[in-house]
PDB file of C-alpha atoms in Angstrom:
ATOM      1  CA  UNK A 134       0.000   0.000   0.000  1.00  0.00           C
ATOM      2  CA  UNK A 135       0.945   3.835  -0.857  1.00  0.00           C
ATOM      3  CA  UNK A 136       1.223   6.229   1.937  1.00  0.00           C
ATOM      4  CA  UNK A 137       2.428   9.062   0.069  1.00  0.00           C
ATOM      5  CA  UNK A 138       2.497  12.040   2.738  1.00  0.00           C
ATOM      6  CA  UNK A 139       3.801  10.699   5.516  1.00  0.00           C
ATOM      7  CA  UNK A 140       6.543  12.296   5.081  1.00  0.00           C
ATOM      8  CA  UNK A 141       5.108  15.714   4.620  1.00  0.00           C
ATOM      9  CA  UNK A 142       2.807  15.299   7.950  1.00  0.00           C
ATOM     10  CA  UNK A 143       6.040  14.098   9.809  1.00  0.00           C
ATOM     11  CA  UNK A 144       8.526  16.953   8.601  1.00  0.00           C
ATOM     12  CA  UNK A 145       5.659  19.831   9.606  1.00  0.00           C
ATOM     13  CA  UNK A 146       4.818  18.171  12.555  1.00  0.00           C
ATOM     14  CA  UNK A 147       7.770  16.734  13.949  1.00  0.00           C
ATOM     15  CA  UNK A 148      10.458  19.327  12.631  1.00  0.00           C
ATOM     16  CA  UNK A 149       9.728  21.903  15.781  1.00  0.00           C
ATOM     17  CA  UNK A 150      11.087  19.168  18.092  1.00  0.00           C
ATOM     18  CA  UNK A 151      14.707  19.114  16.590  1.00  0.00           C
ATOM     19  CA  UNK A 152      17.804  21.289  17.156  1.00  0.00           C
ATOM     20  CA  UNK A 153      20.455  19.543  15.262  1.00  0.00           C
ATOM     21  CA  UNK A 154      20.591  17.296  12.391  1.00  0.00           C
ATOM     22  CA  UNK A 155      21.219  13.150  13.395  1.00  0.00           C
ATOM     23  CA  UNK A 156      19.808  14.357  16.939  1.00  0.00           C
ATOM     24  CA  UNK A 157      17.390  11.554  18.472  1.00  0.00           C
ATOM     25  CA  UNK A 158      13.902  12.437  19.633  1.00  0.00           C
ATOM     26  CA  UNK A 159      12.270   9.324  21.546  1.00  0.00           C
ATOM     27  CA  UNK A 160       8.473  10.009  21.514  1.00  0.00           C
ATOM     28  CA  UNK A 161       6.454   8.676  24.687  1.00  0.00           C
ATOM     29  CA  UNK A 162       2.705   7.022  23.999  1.00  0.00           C
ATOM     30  CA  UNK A 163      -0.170   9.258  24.117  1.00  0.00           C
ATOM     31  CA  UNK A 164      -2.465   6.533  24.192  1.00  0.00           C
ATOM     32  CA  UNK A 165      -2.442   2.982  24.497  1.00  0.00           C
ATOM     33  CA  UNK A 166      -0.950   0.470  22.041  1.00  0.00           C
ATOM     34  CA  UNK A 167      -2.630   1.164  18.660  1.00  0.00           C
ATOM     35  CA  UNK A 168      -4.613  -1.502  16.630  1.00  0.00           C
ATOM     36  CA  UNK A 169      -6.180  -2.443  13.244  1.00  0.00           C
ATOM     37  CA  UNK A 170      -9.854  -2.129  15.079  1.00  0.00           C
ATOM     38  CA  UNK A 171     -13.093   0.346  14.303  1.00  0.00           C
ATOM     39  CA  UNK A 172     -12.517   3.426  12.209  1.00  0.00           C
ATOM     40  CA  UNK A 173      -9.036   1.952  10.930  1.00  0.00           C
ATOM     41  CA  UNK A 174      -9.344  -1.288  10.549  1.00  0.00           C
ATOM     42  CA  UNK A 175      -5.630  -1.609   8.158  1.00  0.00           C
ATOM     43  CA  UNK A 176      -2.334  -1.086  10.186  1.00  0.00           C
ATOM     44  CA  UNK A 177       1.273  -0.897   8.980  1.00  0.00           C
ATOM     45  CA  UNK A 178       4.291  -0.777  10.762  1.00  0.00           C
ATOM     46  CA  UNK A 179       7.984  -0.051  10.247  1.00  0.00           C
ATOM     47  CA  UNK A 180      10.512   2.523   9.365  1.00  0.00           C
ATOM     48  CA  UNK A 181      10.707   5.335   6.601  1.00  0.00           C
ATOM     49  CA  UNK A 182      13.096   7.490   5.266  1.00  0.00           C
ATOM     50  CA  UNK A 183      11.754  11.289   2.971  1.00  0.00           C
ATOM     51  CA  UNK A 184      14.488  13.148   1.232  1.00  0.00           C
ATOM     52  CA  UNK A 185      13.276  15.851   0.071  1.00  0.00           C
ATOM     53  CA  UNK A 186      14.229  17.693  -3.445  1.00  0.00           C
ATOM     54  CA  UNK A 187      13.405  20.388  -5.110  1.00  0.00           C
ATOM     55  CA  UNK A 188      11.305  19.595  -8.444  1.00  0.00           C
ATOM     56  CA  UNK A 189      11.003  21.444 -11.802  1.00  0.00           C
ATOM     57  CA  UNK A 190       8.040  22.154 -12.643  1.00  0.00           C
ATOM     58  CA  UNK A 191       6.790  20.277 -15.886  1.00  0.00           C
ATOM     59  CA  UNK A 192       2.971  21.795 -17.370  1.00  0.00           C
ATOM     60  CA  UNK A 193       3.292  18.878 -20.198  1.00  0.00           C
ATOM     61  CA  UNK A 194       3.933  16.419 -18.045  1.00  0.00           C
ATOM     62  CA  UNK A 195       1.302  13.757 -19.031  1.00  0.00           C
ATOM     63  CA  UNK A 196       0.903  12.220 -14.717  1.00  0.00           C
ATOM     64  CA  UNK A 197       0.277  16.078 -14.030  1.00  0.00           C
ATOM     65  CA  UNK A 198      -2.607  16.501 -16.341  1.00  0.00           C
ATOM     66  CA  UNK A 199      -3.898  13.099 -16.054  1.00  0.00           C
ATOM     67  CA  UNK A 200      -3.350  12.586 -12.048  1.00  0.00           C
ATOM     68  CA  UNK A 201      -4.147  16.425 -10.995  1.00  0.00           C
ATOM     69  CA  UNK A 202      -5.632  18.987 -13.623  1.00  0.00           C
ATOM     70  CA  UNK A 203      -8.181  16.441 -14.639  1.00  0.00           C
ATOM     71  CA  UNK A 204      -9.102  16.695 -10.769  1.00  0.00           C
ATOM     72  CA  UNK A 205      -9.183  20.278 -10.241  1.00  0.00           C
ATOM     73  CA  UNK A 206      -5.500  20.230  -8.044  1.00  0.00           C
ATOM     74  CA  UNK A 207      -3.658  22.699  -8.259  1.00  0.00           C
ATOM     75  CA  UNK A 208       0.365  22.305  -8.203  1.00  0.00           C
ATOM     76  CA  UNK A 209       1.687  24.925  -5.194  1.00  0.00           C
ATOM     77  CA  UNK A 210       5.518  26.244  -7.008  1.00  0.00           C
ATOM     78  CA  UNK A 211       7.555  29.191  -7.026  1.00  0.00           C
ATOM     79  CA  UNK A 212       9.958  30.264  -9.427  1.00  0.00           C
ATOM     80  CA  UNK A 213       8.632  26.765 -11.113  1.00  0.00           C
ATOM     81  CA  UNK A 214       9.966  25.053  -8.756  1.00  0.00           C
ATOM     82  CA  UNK A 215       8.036  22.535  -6.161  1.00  0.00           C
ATOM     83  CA  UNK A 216       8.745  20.129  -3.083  1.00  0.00           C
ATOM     84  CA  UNK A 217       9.193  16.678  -4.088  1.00  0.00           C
ATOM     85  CA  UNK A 218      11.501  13.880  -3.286  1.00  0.00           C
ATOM     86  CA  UNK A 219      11.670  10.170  -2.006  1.00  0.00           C
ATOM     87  CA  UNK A 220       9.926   8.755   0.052  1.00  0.00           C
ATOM     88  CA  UNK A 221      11.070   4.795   1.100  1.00  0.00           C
ATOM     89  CA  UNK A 222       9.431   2.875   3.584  1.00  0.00           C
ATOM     90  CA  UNK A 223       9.955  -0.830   4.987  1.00  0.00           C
ATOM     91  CA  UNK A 224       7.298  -2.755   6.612  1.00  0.00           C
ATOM     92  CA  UNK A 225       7.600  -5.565   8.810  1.00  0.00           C
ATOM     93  CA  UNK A 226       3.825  -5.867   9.459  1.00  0.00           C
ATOM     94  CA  UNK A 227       0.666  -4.845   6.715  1.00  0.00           C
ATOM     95  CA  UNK A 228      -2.255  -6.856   5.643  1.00  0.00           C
ATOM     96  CA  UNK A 229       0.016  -8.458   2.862  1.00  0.00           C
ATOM     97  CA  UNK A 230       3.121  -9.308   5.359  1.00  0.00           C
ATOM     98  CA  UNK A 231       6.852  -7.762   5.207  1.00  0.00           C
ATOM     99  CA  UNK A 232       7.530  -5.804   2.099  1.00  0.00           C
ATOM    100  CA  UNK A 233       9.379  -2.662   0.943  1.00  0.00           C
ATOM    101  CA  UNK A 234       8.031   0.652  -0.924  1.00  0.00           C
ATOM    102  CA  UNK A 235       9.560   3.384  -3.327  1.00  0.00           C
ATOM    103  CA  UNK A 236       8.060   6.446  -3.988  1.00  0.00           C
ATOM    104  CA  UNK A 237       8.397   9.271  -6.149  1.00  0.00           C
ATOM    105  CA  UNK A 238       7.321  12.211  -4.152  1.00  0.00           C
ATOM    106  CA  UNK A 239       6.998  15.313  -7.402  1.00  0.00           C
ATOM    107  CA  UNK A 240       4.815  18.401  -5.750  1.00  0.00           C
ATOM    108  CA  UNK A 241       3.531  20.298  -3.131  1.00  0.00           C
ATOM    109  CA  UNK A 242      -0.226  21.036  -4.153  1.00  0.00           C
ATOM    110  CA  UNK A 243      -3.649  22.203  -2.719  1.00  0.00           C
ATOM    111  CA  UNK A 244      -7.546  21.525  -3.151  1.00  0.00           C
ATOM    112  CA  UNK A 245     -10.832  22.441  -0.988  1.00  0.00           C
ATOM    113  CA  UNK A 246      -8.741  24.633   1.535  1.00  0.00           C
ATOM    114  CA  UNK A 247      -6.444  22.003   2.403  1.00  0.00           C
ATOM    115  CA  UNK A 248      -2.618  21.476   1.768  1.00  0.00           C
ATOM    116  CA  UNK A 249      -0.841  18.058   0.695  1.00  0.00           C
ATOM    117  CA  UNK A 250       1.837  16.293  -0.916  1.00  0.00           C
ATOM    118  CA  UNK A 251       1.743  14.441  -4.311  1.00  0.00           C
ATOM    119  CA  UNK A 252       3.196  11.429  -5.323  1.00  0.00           C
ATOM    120  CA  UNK A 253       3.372  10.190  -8.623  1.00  0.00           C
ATOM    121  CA  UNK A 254       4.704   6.955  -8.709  1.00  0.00           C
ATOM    122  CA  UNK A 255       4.773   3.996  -6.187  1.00  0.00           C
ATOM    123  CA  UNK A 256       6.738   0.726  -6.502  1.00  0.00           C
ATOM    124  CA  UNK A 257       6.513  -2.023  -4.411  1.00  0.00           C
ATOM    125  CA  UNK A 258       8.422  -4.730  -3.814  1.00  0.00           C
ATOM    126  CA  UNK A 259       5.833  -8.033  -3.377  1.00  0.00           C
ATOM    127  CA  UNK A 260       2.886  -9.063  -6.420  1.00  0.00           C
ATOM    128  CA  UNK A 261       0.847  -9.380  -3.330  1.00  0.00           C
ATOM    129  CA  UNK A 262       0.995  -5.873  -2.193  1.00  0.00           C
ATOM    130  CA  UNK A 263       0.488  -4.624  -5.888  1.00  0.00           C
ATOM    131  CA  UNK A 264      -2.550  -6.354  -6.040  1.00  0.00           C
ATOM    132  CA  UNK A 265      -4.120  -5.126  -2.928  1.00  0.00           C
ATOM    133  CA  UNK A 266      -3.050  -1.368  -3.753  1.00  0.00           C
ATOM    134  CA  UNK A 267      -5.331  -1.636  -6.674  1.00  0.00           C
ATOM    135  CA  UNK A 268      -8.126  -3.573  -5.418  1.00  0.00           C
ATOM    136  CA  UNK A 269      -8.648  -2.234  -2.279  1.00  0.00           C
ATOM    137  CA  UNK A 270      -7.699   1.571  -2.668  1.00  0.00           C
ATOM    138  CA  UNK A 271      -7.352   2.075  -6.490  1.00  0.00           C
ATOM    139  CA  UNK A 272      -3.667   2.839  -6.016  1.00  0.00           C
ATOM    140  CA  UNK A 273      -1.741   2.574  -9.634  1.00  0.00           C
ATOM    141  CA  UNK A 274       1.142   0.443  -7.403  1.00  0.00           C
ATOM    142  CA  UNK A 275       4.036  -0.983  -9.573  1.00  0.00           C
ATOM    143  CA  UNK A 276       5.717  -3.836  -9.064  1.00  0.00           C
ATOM    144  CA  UNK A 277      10.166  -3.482  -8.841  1.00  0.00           C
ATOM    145  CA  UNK A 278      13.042  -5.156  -7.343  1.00  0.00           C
ATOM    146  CA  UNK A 279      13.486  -3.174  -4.094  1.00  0.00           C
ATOM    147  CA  UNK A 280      16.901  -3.596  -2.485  1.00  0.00           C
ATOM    148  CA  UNK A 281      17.624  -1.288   0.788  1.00  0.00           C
ATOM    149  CA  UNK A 282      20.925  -2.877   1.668  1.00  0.00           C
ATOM    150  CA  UNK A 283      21.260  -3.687   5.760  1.00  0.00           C
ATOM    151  CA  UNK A 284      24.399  -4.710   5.512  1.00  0.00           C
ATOM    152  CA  UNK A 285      26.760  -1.705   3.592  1.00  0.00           C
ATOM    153  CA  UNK A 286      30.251  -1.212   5.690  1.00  0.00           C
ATOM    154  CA  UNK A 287      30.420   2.376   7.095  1.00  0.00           C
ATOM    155  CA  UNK A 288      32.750   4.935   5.267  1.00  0.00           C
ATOM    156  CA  UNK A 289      36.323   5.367   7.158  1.00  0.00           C
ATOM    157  CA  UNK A 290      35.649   8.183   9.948  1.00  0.00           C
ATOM    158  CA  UNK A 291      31.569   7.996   9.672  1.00  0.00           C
ATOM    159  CA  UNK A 292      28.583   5.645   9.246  1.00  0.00           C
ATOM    160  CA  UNK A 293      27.520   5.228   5.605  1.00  0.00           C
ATOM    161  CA  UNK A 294      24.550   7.738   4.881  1.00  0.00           C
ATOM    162  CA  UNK A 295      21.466   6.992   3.371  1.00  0.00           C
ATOM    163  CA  UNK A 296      21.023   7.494  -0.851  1.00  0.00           C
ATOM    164  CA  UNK A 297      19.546   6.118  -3.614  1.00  0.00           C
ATOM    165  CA  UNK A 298      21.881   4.275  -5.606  1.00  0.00           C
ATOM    166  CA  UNK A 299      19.794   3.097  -8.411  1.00  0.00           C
ATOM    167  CA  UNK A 300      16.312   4.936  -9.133  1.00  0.00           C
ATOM    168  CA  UNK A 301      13.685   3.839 -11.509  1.00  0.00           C
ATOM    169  CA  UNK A 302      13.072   4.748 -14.935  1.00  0.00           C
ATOM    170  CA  UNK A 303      11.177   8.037 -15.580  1.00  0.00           C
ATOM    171  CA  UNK A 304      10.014   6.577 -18.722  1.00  0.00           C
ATOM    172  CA  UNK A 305       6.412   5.024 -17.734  1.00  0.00           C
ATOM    173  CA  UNK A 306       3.532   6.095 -16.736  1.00  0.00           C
ATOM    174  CA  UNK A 307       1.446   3.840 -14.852  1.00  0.00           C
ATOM    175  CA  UNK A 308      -2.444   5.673 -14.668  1.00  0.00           C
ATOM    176  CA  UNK A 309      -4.254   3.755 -16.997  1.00  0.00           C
ATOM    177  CA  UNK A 310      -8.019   2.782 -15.939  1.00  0.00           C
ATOM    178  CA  UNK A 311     -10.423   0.320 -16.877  1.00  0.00           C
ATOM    179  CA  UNK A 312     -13.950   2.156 -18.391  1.00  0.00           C
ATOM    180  CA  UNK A 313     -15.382   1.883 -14.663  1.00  0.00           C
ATOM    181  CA  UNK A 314     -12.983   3.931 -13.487  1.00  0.00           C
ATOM    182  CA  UNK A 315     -10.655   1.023 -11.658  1.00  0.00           C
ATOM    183  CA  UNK A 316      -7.030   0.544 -12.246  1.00  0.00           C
ATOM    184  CA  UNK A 317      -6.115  -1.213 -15.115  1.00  0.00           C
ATOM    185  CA  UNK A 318      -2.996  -3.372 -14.552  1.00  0.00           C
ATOM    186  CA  UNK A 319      -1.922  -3.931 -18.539  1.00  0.00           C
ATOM    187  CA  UNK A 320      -0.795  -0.075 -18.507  1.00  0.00           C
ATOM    188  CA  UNK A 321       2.323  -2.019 -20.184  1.00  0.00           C
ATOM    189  CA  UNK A 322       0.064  -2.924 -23.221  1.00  0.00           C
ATOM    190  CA  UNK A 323      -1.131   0.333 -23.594  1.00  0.00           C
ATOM    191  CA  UNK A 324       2.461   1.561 -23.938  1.00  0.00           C
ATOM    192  CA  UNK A 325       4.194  -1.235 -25.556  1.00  0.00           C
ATOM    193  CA  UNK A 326       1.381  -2.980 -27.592  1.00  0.00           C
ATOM    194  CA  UNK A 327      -0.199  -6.269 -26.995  1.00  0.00           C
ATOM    195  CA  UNK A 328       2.826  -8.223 -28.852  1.00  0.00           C
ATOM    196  CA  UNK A 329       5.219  -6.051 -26.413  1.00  0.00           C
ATOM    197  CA  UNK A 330       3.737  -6.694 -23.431  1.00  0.00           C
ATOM    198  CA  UNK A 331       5.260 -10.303 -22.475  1.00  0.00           C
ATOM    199  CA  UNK A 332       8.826  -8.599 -23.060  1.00  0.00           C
ATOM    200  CA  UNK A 333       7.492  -5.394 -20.985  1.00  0.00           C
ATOM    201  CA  UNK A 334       5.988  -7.181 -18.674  1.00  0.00           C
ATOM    202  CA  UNK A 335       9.708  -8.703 -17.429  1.00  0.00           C
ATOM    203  CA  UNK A 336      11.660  -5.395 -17.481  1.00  0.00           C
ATOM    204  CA  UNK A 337      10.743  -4.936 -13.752  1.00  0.00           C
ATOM    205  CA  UNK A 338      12.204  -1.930 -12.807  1.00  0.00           C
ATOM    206  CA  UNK A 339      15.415  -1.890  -9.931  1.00  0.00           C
ATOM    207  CA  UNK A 340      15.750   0.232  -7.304  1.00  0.00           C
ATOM    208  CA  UNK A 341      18.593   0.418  -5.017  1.00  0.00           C
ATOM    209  CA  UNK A 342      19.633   2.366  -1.489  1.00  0.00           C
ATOM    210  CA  UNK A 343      22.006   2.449   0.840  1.00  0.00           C
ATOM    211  CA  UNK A 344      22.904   3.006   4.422  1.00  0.00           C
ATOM    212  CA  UNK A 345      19.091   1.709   5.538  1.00  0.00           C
ATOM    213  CA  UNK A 346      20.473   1.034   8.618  1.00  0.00           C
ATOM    214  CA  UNK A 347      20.278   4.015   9.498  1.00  0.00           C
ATOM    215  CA  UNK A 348      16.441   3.767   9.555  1.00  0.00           C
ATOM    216  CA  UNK A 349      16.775   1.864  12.794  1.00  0.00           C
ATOM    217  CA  UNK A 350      16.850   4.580  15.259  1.00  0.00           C
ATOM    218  CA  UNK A 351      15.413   2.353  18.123  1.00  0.00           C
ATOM    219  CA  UNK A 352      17.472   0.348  20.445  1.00  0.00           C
ATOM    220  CA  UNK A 353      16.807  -3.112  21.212  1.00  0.00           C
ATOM    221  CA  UNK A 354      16.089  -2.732  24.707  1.00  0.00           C
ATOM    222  CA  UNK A 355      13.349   0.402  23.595  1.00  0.00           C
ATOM    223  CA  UNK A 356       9.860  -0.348  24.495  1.00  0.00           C
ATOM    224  CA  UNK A 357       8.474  -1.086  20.312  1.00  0.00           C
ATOM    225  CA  UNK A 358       4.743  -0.700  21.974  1.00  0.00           C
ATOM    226  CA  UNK A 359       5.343   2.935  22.860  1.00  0.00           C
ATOM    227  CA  UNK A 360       3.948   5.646  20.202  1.00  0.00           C
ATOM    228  CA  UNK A 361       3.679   8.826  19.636  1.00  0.00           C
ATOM    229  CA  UNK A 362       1.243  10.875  17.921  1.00  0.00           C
ATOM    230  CA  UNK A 363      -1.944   9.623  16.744  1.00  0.00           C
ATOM    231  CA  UNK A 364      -1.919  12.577  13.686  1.00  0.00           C
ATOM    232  CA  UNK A 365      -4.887  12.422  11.870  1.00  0.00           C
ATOM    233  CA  UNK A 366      -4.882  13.243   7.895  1.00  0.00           C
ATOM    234  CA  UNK A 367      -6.743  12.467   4.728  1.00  0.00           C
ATOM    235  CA  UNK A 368      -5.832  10.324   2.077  1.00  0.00           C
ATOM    236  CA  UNK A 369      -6.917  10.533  -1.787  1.00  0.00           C
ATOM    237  CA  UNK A 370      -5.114   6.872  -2.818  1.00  0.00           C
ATOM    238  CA  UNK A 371      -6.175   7.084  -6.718  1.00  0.00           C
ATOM    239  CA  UNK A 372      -3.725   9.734  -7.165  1.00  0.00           C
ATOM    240  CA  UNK A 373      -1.852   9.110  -3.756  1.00  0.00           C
ATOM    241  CA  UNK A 374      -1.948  11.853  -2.634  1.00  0.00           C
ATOM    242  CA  UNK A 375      -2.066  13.236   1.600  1.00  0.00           C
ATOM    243  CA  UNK A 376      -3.749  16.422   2.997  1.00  0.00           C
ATOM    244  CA  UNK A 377      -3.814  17.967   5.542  1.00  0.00           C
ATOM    245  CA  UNK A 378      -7.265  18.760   7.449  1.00  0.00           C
ATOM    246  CA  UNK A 379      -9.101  20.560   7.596  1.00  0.00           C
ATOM    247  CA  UNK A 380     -11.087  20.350   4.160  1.00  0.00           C
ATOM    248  CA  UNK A 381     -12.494  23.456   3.911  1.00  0.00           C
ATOM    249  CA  UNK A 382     -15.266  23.393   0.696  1.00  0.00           C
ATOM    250  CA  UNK A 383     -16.364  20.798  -1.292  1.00  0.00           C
ATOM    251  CA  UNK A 384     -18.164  20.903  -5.189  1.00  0.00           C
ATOM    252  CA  UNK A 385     -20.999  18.419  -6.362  1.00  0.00           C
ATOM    253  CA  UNK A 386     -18.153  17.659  -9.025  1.00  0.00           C
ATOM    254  CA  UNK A 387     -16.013  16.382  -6.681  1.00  0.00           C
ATOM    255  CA  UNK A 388     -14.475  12.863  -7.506  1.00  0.00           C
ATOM    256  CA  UNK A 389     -11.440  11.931  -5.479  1.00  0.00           C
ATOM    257  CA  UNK A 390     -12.458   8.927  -2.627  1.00  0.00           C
ATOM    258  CA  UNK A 391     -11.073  10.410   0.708  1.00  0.00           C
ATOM    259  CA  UNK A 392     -10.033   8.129   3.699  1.00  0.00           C
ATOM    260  CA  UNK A 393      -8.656   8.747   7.207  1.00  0.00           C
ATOM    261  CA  UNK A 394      -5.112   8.233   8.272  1.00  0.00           C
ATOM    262  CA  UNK A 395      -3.609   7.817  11.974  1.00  0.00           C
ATOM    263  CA  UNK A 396      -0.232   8.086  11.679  1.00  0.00           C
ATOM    264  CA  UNK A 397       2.258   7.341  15.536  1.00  0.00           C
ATOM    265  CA  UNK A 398       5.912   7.296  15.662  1.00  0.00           C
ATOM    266  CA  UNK A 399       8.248   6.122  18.488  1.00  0.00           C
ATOM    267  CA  UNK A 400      11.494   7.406  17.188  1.00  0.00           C
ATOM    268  CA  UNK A 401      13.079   9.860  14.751  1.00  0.00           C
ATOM    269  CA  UNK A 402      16.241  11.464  13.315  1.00  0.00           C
ATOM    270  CA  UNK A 403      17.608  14.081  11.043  1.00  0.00           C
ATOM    271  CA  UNK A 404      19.853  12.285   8.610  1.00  0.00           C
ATOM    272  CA  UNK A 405      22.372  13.739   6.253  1.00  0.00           C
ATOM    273  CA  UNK A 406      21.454  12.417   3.125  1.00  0.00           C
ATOM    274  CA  UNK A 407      23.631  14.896   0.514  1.00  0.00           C
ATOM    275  CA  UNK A 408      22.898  16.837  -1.839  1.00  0.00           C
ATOM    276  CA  UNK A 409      22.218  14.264  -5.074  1.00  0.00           C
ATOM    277  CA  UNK A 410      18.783  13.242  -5.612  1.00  0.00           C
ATOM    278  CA  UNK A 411      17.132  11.696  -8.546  1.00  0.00           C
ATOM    279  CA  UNK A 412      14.231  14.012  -8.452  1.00  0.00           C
ATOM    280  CA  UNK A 413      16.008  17.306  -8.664  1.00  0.00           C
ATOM    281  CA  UNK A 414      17.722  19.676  -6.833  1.00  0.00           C
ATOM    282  CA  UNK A 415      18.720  17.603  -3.453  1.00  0.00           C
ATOM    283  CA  UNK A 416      18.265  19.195  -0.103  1.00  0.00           C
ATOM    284  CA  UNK A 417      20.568  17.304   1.979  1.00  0.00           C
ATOM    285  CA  UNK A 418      18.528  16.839   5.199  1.00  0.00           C
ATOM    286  CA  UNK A 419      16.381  13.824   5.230  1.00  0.00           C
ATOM    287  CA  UNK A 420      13.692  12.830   7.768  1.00  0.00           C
ATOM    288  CA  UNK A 421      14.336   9.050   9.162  1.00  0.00           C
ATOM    289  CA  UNK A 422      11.397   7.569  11.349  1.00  0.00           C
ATOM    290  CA  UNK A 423      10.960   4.297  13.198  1.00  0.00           C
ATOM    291  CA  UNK A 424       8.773   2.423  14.520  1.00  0.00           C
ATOM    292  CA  UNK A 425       6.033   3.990  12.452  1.00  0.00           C
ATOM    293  CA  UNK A 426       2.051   3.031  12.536  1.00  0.00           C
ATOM    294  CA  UNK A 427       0.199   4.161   9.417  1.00  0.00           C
ATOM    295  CA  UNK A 428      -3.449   3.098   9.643  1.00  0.00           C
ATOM    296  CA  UNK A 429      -5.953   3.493   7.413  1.00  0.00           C
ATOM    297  CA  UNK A 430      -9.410   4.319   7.963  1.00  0.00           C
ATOM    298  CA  UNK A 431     -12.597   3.735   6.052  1.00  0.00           C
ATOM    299  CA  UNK A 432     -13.930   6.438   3.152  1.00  0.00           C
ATOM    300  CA  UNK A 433     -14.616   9.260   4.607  1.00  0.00           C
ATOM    301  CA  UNK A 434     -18.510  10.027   3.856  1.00  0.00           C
ATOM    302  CA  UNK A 435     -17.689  13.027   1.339  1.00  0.00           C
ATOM    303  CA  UNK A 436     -15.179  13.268  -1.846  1.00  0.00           C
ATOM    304  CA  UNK A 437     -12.286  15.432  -2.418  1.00  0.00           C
TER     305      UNK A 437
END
């Protein structure tokens, strides 16, 4: 599954709590242990690194018009320029089991009074999480090899930082729908051709970091049932995209499913991350959190 602005609603609402970059902030429980029951009945849990990026913006870009013009969003920039970035998570508990997520964070943007964070791809690492991205949410998920390496041997005089090593191609577009509106899995055939798609269909994209242990801010002896936060947000998953409440105005042409979000943290850490980025211009201060809950609520009773 895509939780695309988790990063946003951590960096606004976490950042007043640091001083100093790679500084540790353990977060006590404001409530007891959280689980997958009621109003949220899908929990995920793990660890997430953003690196944010500044991103040219692109009017032609076929995503932006299908993704956010087509929905009345409008794309928040100055000097044509946006926040975007990376956003990579790893889970070690979902509906679908362990799995790892890319995604390609590429504006800042704003609808119905409320601010949020666009994402417009998401790769994932497990067929089985593909499929319930699409079925359950309407999430265009692709599948890739996802490799955050655990094991990389620190630099001489420092720990290795985090980076993307090998990003995915910029050169698809997965958004196609079926005539009801659903995702449509064979976006490949669309682009390739029915002949092309078997060929397609095995140049799974890779996608490569390093330094993910530095994603493990908690120590083993840390109390893992402890969490912070609680944050409540909305959710628009068929163009994965995260606001922030509240939601100000709504039209009668409004067509975007909304859901809740709960999002908790135990732990988390300014990271040096450099200044390359495959998304633009790098800003070199990352956001590392551990220990993270992301559950998901059901449709909110009104569209975005």
């Amino acid at each position: 599954m895509y939780i695309i602005a988790l990063a946003l609603s951590c960096w606004f609402i976490f950042s007043d709590g640091f001083v100093a970059a790679n500084s540790k902030l353990s977060l006590k429980s404001s409530s007891m242990f959280l689980s997958s029951v009621g109003d949220y009945p899908q929990q995920f849990t793990g660890r997430l690194w953003f690196s944010p990026s500044l991103v040219k913006i692109d009017p032609s870009n076929q995503i932006v018009r299908d993704q956010l013009e087509s929905n009345q969003v409008s794309v928040l920039s100055f000097l044509g320029y946006t926040l975007g970035g990376v956003v990579a998570l790893e889970y070690d508990t979902s509906p679908v089991g362990k799995y790892k997520e890319y995604v390609t964070m590429s504006a800042l943007v704003y609808k119905s009074g409320a601010f949020g964070q666009w994402g417009s791809r998401l790769y994932v690492s497990e067929r089985k999480a593909e499929e319930i991205c699409q079925s359950l949410w309407g999430i265009p998920a692709e599948l890739a090899n996802i490799d955050f390496d655990h094991f990389d041997e620190p630099k001489a005089g420092g720990n290795e930082r985090l980076q993307v090593v090998v990003a995915p191609p910029k050169d698809k577009i997965a958004t196609a729908t079926t005539e009801t509106g659903k995702p449509s899995n064979d976006f490949l055939s669309q682009i390739f051709g029915n002949n092309g798609l078997s060929k397609a269909a095995n140049q799974i994209p890779s996608i490569q970091l390093k330094g993910w242990k530095n994603t493990r801010v908690l120590k083993k002896t840390d109390d893992e049932d402890l969490r912070w936060g609680e944050i409540p947000v909305y959710w628009t998953p068929t163009i994965k995209a995260l606001w922030t409440p509240p939601l100000l105005s709504s039209n009668k042409d409004s067509s975007l499913p909304l859901y809740k979000l709960r999002l908790s943290a135990s732990a988390l850490r300014l990271h040096w991350s450099g200044w390359n980025s495959p998304e633009g211009l790098g800003i070199p201060i990352g956001l590392v959190v551990d220990n993270v809950s992301i559950e998901i609520g059901t449709r909110h009773q009104r569209d975005l």
